[in-house]
mmCIF file of C-alpha atoms and ligand atoms in Angstrom:
data_model
loop_
_atom_site.group_PDB
_atom_site.id
_atom_site.type_symbol
_atom_site.label_atom_id
_atom_site.label_comp_id
_atom_site.label_asym_id
_atom_site.label_seq_id
_atom_site.Cartn_x
_atom_site.Cartn_y
_atom_site.Cartn_z
ATOM 1 C CA MET X 162 89.995 121.865 99.945
ATOM 2 C CA ASP X 163 88.700 118.773 101.742
ATOM 3 C CA LEU X 164 91.470 117.539 104.071
ATOM 4 C CA SER X 165 89.292 115.013 105.886
ATOM 5 C CA THR X 166 90.396 111.383 105.999
ATOM 6 C CA THR X 167 89.244 107.949 107.172
ATOM 7 C CA ILE X 168 91.157 105.381 109.218
ATOM 8 C CA ALA X 169 89.696 101.943 109.959
ATOM 9 C CA GLY X 170 86.202 103.219 109.145
ATOM 10 C CA VAL X 171 86.494 106.268 111.430
ATOM 11 C CA ARG X 172 86.188 109.677 109.743
ATOM 12 C CA PHE X 173 88.576 112.450 110.765
ATOM 13 C CA PRO X 174 87.509 116.041 109.893
ATOM 14 C CA SER X 175 91.174 116.847 109.158
ATOM 15 C CA CYS X 176 94.218 114.671 108.512
ATOM 16 C CA PHE X 177 96.244 116.551 111.184
ATOM 17 C CA MET X 178 96.372 115.582 114.838
ATOM 18 C CA ASN X 179 98.697 115.807 117.804
ATOM 19 C CA ALA X 180 101.332 113.154 118.334
ATOM 20 C CA SER X 181 100.884 111.450 121.686
ATOM 21 C CA GLY X 182 102.977 113.270 124.248
ATOM 22 C CA ALA X 183 102.602 116.744 122.751
ATOM 23 C CA LEU X 184 100.212 118.927 124.806
ATOM 24 C CA CYS X 185 97.888 116.036 125.708
ATOM 25 C CA VAL X 186 98.478 115.063 129.337
ATOM 26 C CA THR X 187 95.908 117.101 131.266
ATOM 27 C CA ARG X 188 92.145 117.630 130.835
ATOM 28 C CA GLU X 189 92.812 121.265 129.893
ATOM 29 C CA GLU X 190 95.331 120.305 127.194
ATOM 30 C CA LEU X 191 92.992 117.650 125.768
ATOM 31 C CA LEU X 192 90.059 120.096 125.706
ATOM 32 C CA ALA X 193 92.270 122.674 123.948
ATOM 33 C CA LEU X 194 93.011 120.074 121.251
ATOM 34 C CA GLY X 195 89.264 119.500 121.021
ATOM 35 C CA ARG X 196 88.619 123.223 120.485
ATOM 36 C CA SER X 197 91.493 123.568 117.984
ATOM 37 C CA ARG X 198 91.522 122.653 114.293
ATOM 38 C CA ALA X 199 93.171 119.281 115.080
ATOM 39 C CA GLY X 200 91.389 116.398 113.339
ATOM 40 C CA ALA X 201 91.488 114.195 116.449
ATOM 41 C CA ILE X 202 92.374 114.202 120.124
ATOM 42 C CA VAL X 203 95.193 111.786 120.990
ATOM 43 C CA THR X 204 95.869 111.197 124.685
ATOM 44 C CA LYS X 205 99.249 110.947 126.323
ATOM 45 C CA SER X 206 100.313 107.307 126.600
ATOM 46 C CA MET X 207 98.846 106.110 129.864
ATOM 47 C CA THR X 208 100.136 103.824 132.573
ATOM 48 C CA LEU X 209 98.431 102.010 135.463
ATOM 49 C CA GLU X 210 99.292 104.647 138.041
ATOM 50 C CA PRO X 211 99.596 108.413 137.619
ATOM 51 C CA ARG X 212 103.217 109.493 137.052
ATOM 52 C CA ASP X 213 105.088 112.784 137.426
ATOM 53 C CA GLY X 214 107.692 111.590 134.904
ATOM 54 C CA ASN X 215 111.435 112.172 134.856
ATOM 55 C CA SER X 216 113.225 115.132 136.402
ATOM 56 C CA THR X 217 113.528 118.426 134.498
ATOM 57 C CA PRO X 218 114.757 119.803 132.167
ATOM 58 C CA ARG X 219 113.368 116.912 130.126
ATOM 59 C CA TYR X 220 112.487 118.558 126.782
ATOM 60 C CA TYR X 221 114.790 120.728 124.663
ATOM 61 C CA GLY X 222 113.980 122.271 121.306
ATOM 62 C CA PHE X 223 116.696 123.336 118.853
ATOM 63 C CA PRO X 224 116.626 124.506 115.215
ATOM 64 C CA GLY X 225 116.699 120.965 113.758
ATOM 65 C CA GLY X 226 114.206 119.349 116.119
ATOM 66 C CA SER X 227 113.853 118.301 119.730
ATOM 67 C CA ILE X 228 115.068 115.839 122.317
ATOM 68 C CA ASN X 229 112.946 114.612 125.204
ATOM 69 C CA SER X 230 113.018 112.206 128.068
ATOM 70 C CA MET X 231 109.667 112.873 129.682
ATOM 71 C CA GLY X 232 109.360 109.503 131.437
ATOM 72 C CA LEU X 233 105.624 109.002 130.806
ATOM 73 C CA PRO X 234 104.115 111.765 132.924
ATOM 74 C CA ASN X 235 100.366 111.030 132.797
ATOM 75 C CA LEU X 236 97.206 110.997 134.904
ATOM 76 C CA GLY X 237 96.902 107.183 135.010
ATOM 77 C CA TYR X 238 94.427 105.162 132.951
ATOM 78 C CA ARG X 239 91.448 105.585 135.277
ATOM 79 C CA ALA X 240 91.510 109.364 134.825
ATOM 80 C CA TYR X 241 91.655 109.072 131.032
ATOM 81 C CA ALA X 242 88.814 106.514 131.061
ATOM 82 C CA SER X 243 86.660 109.092 132.920
ATOM 83 C CA LEU X 244 87.645 111.894 130.518
ATOM 84 C CA ILE X 245 86.881 110.036 127.276
ATOM 85 C CA PRO X 246 83.078 110.617 127.313
ATOM 86 C CA GLU X 247 83.630 114.384 127.647
ATOM 87 C CA LEU X 248 86.308 114.398 124.925
ATOM 88 C CA LYS X 249 83.975 112.515 122.604
ATOM 89 C CA THR X 250 81.467 115.407 122.656
ATOM 90 C CA LEU X 251 83.965 117.692 120.860
ATOM 91 C CA GLY X 252 83.172 116.540 117.319
ATOM 92 C CA LYS X 253 86.305 114.617 116.388
ATOM 93 C CA PRO X 254 87.690 111.130 117.039
ATOM 94 C CA VAL X 255 89.427 110.359 120.314
ATOM 95 C CA ILE X 256 92.482 108.097 120.160
ATOM 96 C CA ALA X 257 93.552 106.622 123.489
ATOM 97 C CA SER X 258 97.250 105.804 123.648
ATOM 98 C CA VAL X 259 97.884 102.818 125.889
ATOM 99 C CA ALA X 260 101.314 102.073 127.330
ATOM 100 C CA GLY X 261 102.550 100.248 130.401
ATOM 101 C CA LEU X 262 105.702 99.690 132.373
ATOM 102 C CA CYS X 263 105.523 95.931 131.840
ATOM 103 C CA GLU X 264 103.611 93.571 129.564
ATOM 104 C CA ASP X 265 100.965 92.711 132.152
ATOM 105 C CA ASP X 266 99.937 96.366 132.517
ATOM 106 C CA PHE X 267 98.659 96.586 128.937
ATOM 107 C CA PRO X 268 95.653 94.209 129.182
ATOM 108 C CA THR X 269 94.461 95.827 132.420
ATOM 109 C CA ILE X 270 94.590 99.301 130.921
ATOM 110 C CA ALA X 271 93.152 98.140 127.598
ATOM 111 C CA ALA X 272 90.076 96.560 129.237
ATOM 112 C CA THR X 273 88.991 99.696 131.118
ATOM 113 C CA ILE X 274 89.870 102.088 128.302
ATOM 114 C CA ASN X 275 88.024 99.953 125.750
ATOM 115 C CA GLU X 276 84.884 100.152 127.929
ATOM 116 C CA ALA X 277 85.125 103.953 127.814
ATOM 117 C CA MET X 278 84.806 103.610 124.011
ATOM 118 C CA PRO X 279 87.408 105.896 122.494
ATOM 119 C CA ASP X 280 87.058 105.911 118.696
ATOM 120 C CA LEU X 281 90.400 104.136 118.314
ATOM 121 C CA ILE X 282 93.129 102.758 120.565
ATOM 122 C CA GLU X 283 96.837 103.085 119.836
ATOM 123 C CA VAL X 284 99.029 100.511 121.581
ATOM 124 C CA ASN X 285 102.389 102.158 122.193
ATOM 125 C CA LEU X 286 105.216 99.633 121.904
ATOM 126 C CA SER X 287 107.882 102.296 121.703
ATOM 127 C CA CYS X 288 108.558 104.448 124.753
ATOM 128 C CA PRO X 289 112.351 104.905 124.849
ATOM 129 C CA ASN X 290 112.647 106.917 128.050
ATOM 130 C CA ILE X 291 112.089 104.667 131.043
ATOM 131 C CA PRO X 292 115.450 103.897 132.678
ATOM 132 C CA GLY X 293 116.099 100.138 132.489
ATOM 133 C CA LYS X 294 113.057 99.317 130.279
ATOM 134 C CA PRO X 295 113.828 98.437 126.656
ATOM 135 C CA GLN X 296 111.226 99.255 124.011
ATOM 136 C CA ILE X 297 108.881 96.305 123.426
ATOM 137 C CA GLY X 298 108.784 97.171 119.710
ATOM 138 C CA TYR X 299 112.429 96.103 119.356
ATOM 139 C CA ASP X 300 111.503 92.573 120.517
ATOM 140 C CA ALA X 301 109.361 90.928 117.824
ATOM 141 C CA GLU X 302 108.309 87.963 120.009
ATOM 142 C CA ALA X 303 107.299 90.130 122.957
ATOM 143 C CA SER X 304 105.411 92.433 120.569
ATOM 144 C CA GLU X 305 103.439 89.537 119.103
ATOM 145 C CA ARG X 306 102.606 88.083 122.521
ATOM 146 C CA LEU X 307 101.402 91.453 123.787
ATOM 147 C CA LEU X 308 99.424 92.434 120.678
ATOM 148 C CA LYS X 309 97.596 89.085 120.643
ATOM 149 C CA ARG X 310 96.660 89.538 124.312
ATOM 150 C CA VAL X 311 95.275 93.065 123.898
ATOM 151 C CA ARG X 312 93.554 92.282 120.588
ATOM 152 C CA LYS X 313 91.291 89.817 122.465
ATOM 153 C CA ILE X 314 90.224 92.654 124.773
ATOM 154 C CA ILE X 315 89.979 95.656 122.450
ATOM 155 C CA THR X 316 86.803 95.917 120.346
ATOM 156 C CA VAL X 317 87.366 99.395 118.827
ATOM 157 C CA PRO X 318 89.869 99.827 115.949
ATOM 158 C CA MET X 319 93.313 99.041 117.316
ATOM 159 C CA GLY X 320 96.590 100.407 115.998
ATOM 160 C CA VAL X 321 100.222 100.092 116.968
ATOM 161 C CA LYS X 322 102.738 102.895 117.489
ATOM 162 C CA LEU X 323 106.109 101.533 116.481
ATOM 163 C CA PRO X 324 109.655 102.742 116.974
ATOM 164 C CA PRO X 325 111.768 103.450 113.905
ATOM 165 C CA TYR X 326 113.485 100.446 112.312
ATOM 166 C CA PHE X 327 116.697 100.839 110.373
ATOM 167 C CA ASP X 328 116.951 97.558 108.507
ATOM 168 C CA PRO X 329 114.613 95.997 105.917
ATOM 169 C CA ALA X 330 114.851 92.661 107.754
ATOM 170 C CA HIS X 331 113.346 94.340 110.818
ATOM 171 C CA HIS X 332 110.554 95.916 108.742
ATOM 172 C CA ALA X 333 109.784 92.460 107.323
ATOM 173 C CA ALA X 334 109.836 90.746 110.726
ATOM 174 C CA MET X 335 107.547 93.339 112.326
ATOM 175 C CA GLY X 336 105.310 93.363 109.253
ATOM 176 C CA ALA X 337 104.818 89.613 109.700
ATOM 177 C CA VAL X 338 103.998 90.109 113.402
ATOM 178 C CA ILE X 339 101.482 92.857 112.603
ATOM 179 C CA SER X 340 99.781 90.729 109.965
ATOM 180 C CA ARG X 341 99.199 87.953 112.539
ATOM 181 C CA CYS X 342 97.696 90.200 115.231
ATOM 182 C CA GLY X 343 94.569 91.765 113.696
ATOM 183 C CA ILE X 344 95.985 95.290 113.624
ATOM 184 C CA ASP X 345 93.778 97.986 112.048
ATOM 185 C CA PHE X 346 96.315 100.789 111.573
ATOM 186 C CA LEU X 347 99.947 101.732 112.172
ATOM 187 C CA ASN X 348 101.433 104.901 113.612
ATOM 188 C CA LEU X 349 104.984 105.435 112.313
ATOM 189 C CA ILE X 350 107.223 106.507 113.976
ATOM 190 C CA ASN X 351 107.850 107.173 117.631
ATOM 191 C CA SER X 352 110.874 109.303 118.441
ATOM 192 C CA VAL X 353 114.320 108.115 117.378
ATOM 193 C CA GLY X 354 115.345 106.763 120.759
ATOM 194 C CA ASN X 355 118.349 107.602 122.848
ATOM 195 C CA GLY X 356 120.012 110.339 120.882
ATOM 196 C CA LEU X 357 122.306 112.823 122.584
ATOM 197 C CA VAL X 358 122.321 116.589 122.078
ATOM 198 C CA VAL X 359 125.372 118.477 123.347
ATOM 199 C CA ASP X 360 125.741 122.144 124.277
ATOM 200 C CA PRO X 361 129.355 122.717 123.193
ATOM 201 C CA GLU X 362 129.547 126.200 124.707
ATOM 202 C CA HIS X 363 128.853 124.976 128.222
ATOM 203 C CA GLU X 364 130.214 121.467 127.545
ATOM 204 C CA VAL X 365 127.061 119.898 128.927
ATOM 205 C CA VAL X 366 124.022 117.816 128.000
ATOM 206 C CA VAL X 367 120.712 119.640 127.431
ATOM 207 C CA ILE X 368 118.264 117.423 129.347
ATOM 208 C CA LYS X 369 118.680 115.916 132.801
ATOM 209 C CA PRO X 370 117.378 112.293 132.730
ATOM 210 C CA LYS X 371 119.549 109.374 131.611
ATOM 211 C CA GLY X 372 122.735 111.418 131.320
ATOM 212 C CA GLY X 373 121.217 113.535 128.549
ATOM 213 C CA PHE X 374 120.012 110.667 126.308
ATOM 214 C CA GLY X 375 116.509 111.078 124.886
ATOM 215 C CA GLY X 376 114.091 110.610 122.005
ATOM 216 C CA LEU X 377 114.696 112.785 118.955
ATOM 217 C CA GLY X 378 111.866 114.450 117.047
ATOM 218 C CA GLY X 379 111.297 117.153 114.439
ATOM 219 C CA THR X 380 113.018 117.951 111.149
ATOM 220 C CA ILE X 381 116.095 115.801 111.758
ATOM 221 C CA ILE X 382 114.035 112.583 111.922
ATOM 222 C CA LYS X 383 111.893 113.163 108.812
ATOM 223 C CA PRO X 384 113.893 110.843 106.501
ATOM 224 C CA VAL X 385 113.686 108.057 109.101
ATOM 225 C CA ALA X 386 109.918 108.556 109.445
ATOM 226 C CA LEU X 387 109.373 108.626 105.668
ATOM 227 C CA ALA X 388 111.421 105.450 105.233
ATOM 228 C CA ASN X 389 109.334 103.603 107.813
ATOM 229 C CA VAL X 390 106.021 104.819 106.334
ATOM 230 C CA ARG X 391 107.199 103.740 102.871
ATOM 231 C CA ALA X 392 108.554 100.369 104.004
ATOM 232 C CA PHE X 393 105.319 99.360 105.786
ATOM 233 C CA TRP X 394 103.155 100.801 102.980
ATOM 234 C CA LYS X 395 104.924 98.443 100.604
ATOM 235 C CA ILE X 396 104.800 95.446 102.937
ATOM 236 C CA PHE X 397 101.013 95.842 103.260
ATOM 237 C CA GLU X 398 100.601 96.819 99.588
ATOM 238 C CA GLY X 399 98.789 100.020 100.484
ATOM 239 C CA ARG X 400 96.046 98.228 102.406
ATOM 240 C CA MET X 401 97.097 99.144 105.975
ATOM 241 C CA PRO X 402 96.181 102.693 107.063
ATOM 242 C CA ILE X 403 99.306 104.497 108.255
ATOM 243 C CA ILE X 404 99.531 107.610 110.400
ATOM 244 C CA GLY X 405 102.796 109.330 109.469
ATOM 245 C CA THR X 406 104.571 110.876 112.431
ATOM 246 C CA GLY X 407 107.998 112.472 112.411
ATOM 247 C CA GLY X 408 109.429 115.666 111.026
ATOM 248 C CA VAL X 409 106.204 117.363 109.975
ATOM 249 C CA VAL X 410 106.967 121.083 110.194
ATOM 250 C CA SER X 411 105.430 122.408 106.939
ATOM 251 C CA GLY X 412 102.712 121.545 104.435
ATOM 252 C CA VAL X 413 105.342 120.101 102.084
ATOM 253 C CA ASP X 414 106.472 117.706 104.846
ATOM 254 C CA VAL X 415 102.885 116.442 105.047
ATOM 255 C CA PHE X 416 102.832 116.039 101.248
ATOM 256 C CA GLU X 417 105.976 113.889 101.467
ATOM 257 C CA HIS X 418 104.342 111.671 104.112
ATOM 258 C CA LEU X 419 101.259 111.318 101.861
ATOM 259 C CA LEU X 420 103.417 110.352 98.865
ATOM 260 C CA CYS X 421 105.096 107.660 100.993
ATOM 261 C CA GLY X 422 101.663 106.274 101.920
ATOM 262 C CA ALA X 423 100.374 108.091 105.012
ATOM 263 C CA THR X 424 96.619 108.558 105.484
ATOM 264 C CA ALA X 425 96.995 111.156 108.259
ATOM 265 C CA VAL X 426 99.866 112.834 110.065
ATOM 266 C CA GLN X 427 100.694 113.621 113.673
ATOM 267 C CA ILE X 428 102.507 116.676 114.956
ATOM 268 C CA GLY X 429 104.886 116.559 117.915
ATOM 269 C CA THR X 430 107.805 118.977 118.057
ATOM 270 C CA VAL X 431 106.187 121.917 116.238
ATOM 271 C CA LEU X 432 103.000 121.516 118.255
ATOM 272 C CA VAL X 433 105.061 121.936 121.424
ATOM 273 C CA GLU X 434 106.929 124.874 119.868
ATOM 274 C CA GLU X 435 103.953 126.731 118.290
ATOM 275 C CA GLY X 436 100.892 125.561 120.226
ATOM 276 C CA VAL X 437 97.567 124.450 118.756
ATOM 277 C CA ASN X 438 97.518 127.191 116.095
ATOM 278 C CA VAL X 439 99.992 125.006 114.194
ATOM 279 C CA PHE X 440 97.048 122.948 112.882
ATOM 280 C CA GLY X 441 95.535 125.908 110.990
ATOM 281 C CA ARG X 442 98.907 126.855 109.552
ATOM 282 C CA LEU X 443 99.582 123.323 108.290
ATOM 283 C CA GLU X 444 96.100 123.030 106.759
ATOM 284 C CA THR X 445 96.651 126.245 104.806
ATOM 285 C CA GLU X 446 100.118 125.187 103.673
ATOM 286 C CA LEU X 447 99.034 121.686 102.612
ATOM 287 C CA ALA X 448 95.950 122.934 100.742
ATOM 288 C CA ALA X 449 98.077 125.513 98.879
ATOM 289 C CA HIS X 450 100.677 122.906 97.969
ATOM 290 C CA LEU X 451 98.125 120.331 96.762
ATOM 291 C CA SER X 452 96.381 122.985 94.611
ATOM 292 C CA LYS X 453 99.686 124.105 93.142
ATOM 293 C CA LYS X 454 100.458 120.502 92.199
ATOM 294 C CA GLY X 455 96.983 120.006 90.733
ATOM 295 C CA TYR X 456 95.797 117.465 93.329
ATOM 296 C CA LYS X 457 92.122 117.735 94.293
ATOM 297 C CA LYS X 458 92.142 115.480 97.348
ATOM 298 C CA LEU X 459 94.481 113.601 99.668
ATOM 299 C CA GLU X 460 93.880 110.163 98.141
ATOM 300 C CA ASP X 461 95.077 111.363 94.752
ATOM 301 C CA CYS X 462 98.686 111.452 95.943
ATOM 302 C CA ARG X 463 98.667 108.795 98.663
ATOM 303 C CA GLY X 464 101.458 106.284 98.127
ATOM 304 C CA LYS X 465 102.248 107.702 94.687
ATOM 305 C CA LEU X 466 105.964 108.234 95.300
ATOM 306 C CA LYS X 467 107.900 107.480 92.114
ATOM 307 C CA GLU X 468 111.087 105.428 92.011
ATOM 308 C CA LEU X 469 113.988 105.872 89.618
HETATM 309 C C1 DHB D 571 107.456 108.969 126.437
HETATM 310 C C2 DHB D 571 108.135 109.062 125.247
HETATM 311 C C3 DHB D 571 107.723 108.283 124.192
HETATM 312 O O1 DHB D 571 108.366 108.355 122.985
HETATM 313 C C4 DHB D 571 106.657 107.423 124.333
HETATM 314 O O2 DHB D 571 106.291 106.681 123.299
HETATM 315 C C5 DHB D 571 105.971 107.353 125.511
HETATM 316 C C6 DHB D 571 106.371 108.131 126.571
HETATM 317 C C7 DHB D 571 107.889 109.762 127.578
HETATM 318 O O3 DHB D 571 109.082 109.915 127.810
HETATM 319 O O4 DHB D 571 107.002 110.250 128.311
#
């Protein structure tokens, strides 16, 4: 079955790709994604300077998902700008994820990365793990200011990675911001920020940074991810491409994201847990599920979730 997809005019050989952060920091990890069945290579969110990130342990997987407080370990934007030409030879789109520790970092990074011509750029407004730095995506005015600044610089398709919202008024407010900023696609959602996982046996937190607080991913966040995909799909009446991220563990999870309106999906927790072979497994599972349901291609179910 054809599982290819198109976002903002860019064709992806498969609708599965890594979520930024999962196995995509180093050249070796990015090349391994290139050699795998992933439909794209997404870089770690990059900052001005290289960073080692927070102290370890900073990722913990458990049966329902994961918690992390990585603290933006990355090679710095100059290194990713140099790697992009090599990554682009691997036969699939390259998505550069741009972050920053303050608003002024974003335009600097965006200018150099745009010159390196990744196929798309994702502007990450939603890193929850830097001590003392609130997520820009929870401040609608700051988000609009920043997106308008980088949109003037970025000439390739530009998307936004948003944090989860939990109130329809917030979906509406951010939808209005997005519609004023020339955004080509959305990536929903980043991790559910600042959860806390407790080890009751040892009466202790499971990760070291920030007293154990960190971003939640995996199965436990799937309903939050689906709600955000659905809410923005409706706001944009199906006309804004959405990458669904959050809680994709099986082919049926992907199917649920498609029904809510996703055009592609990203894999975080289970990519970290299983490695790049997860992409082949998910392709097989999704193809089997679509056939069983009588769907011939992805578009046939996109957004088709029924209401009671
Ligand atoms: C990190 C986590 C995120 O959710 C994000 O969007 C960017 C960076 C991190 O801790 O490295």
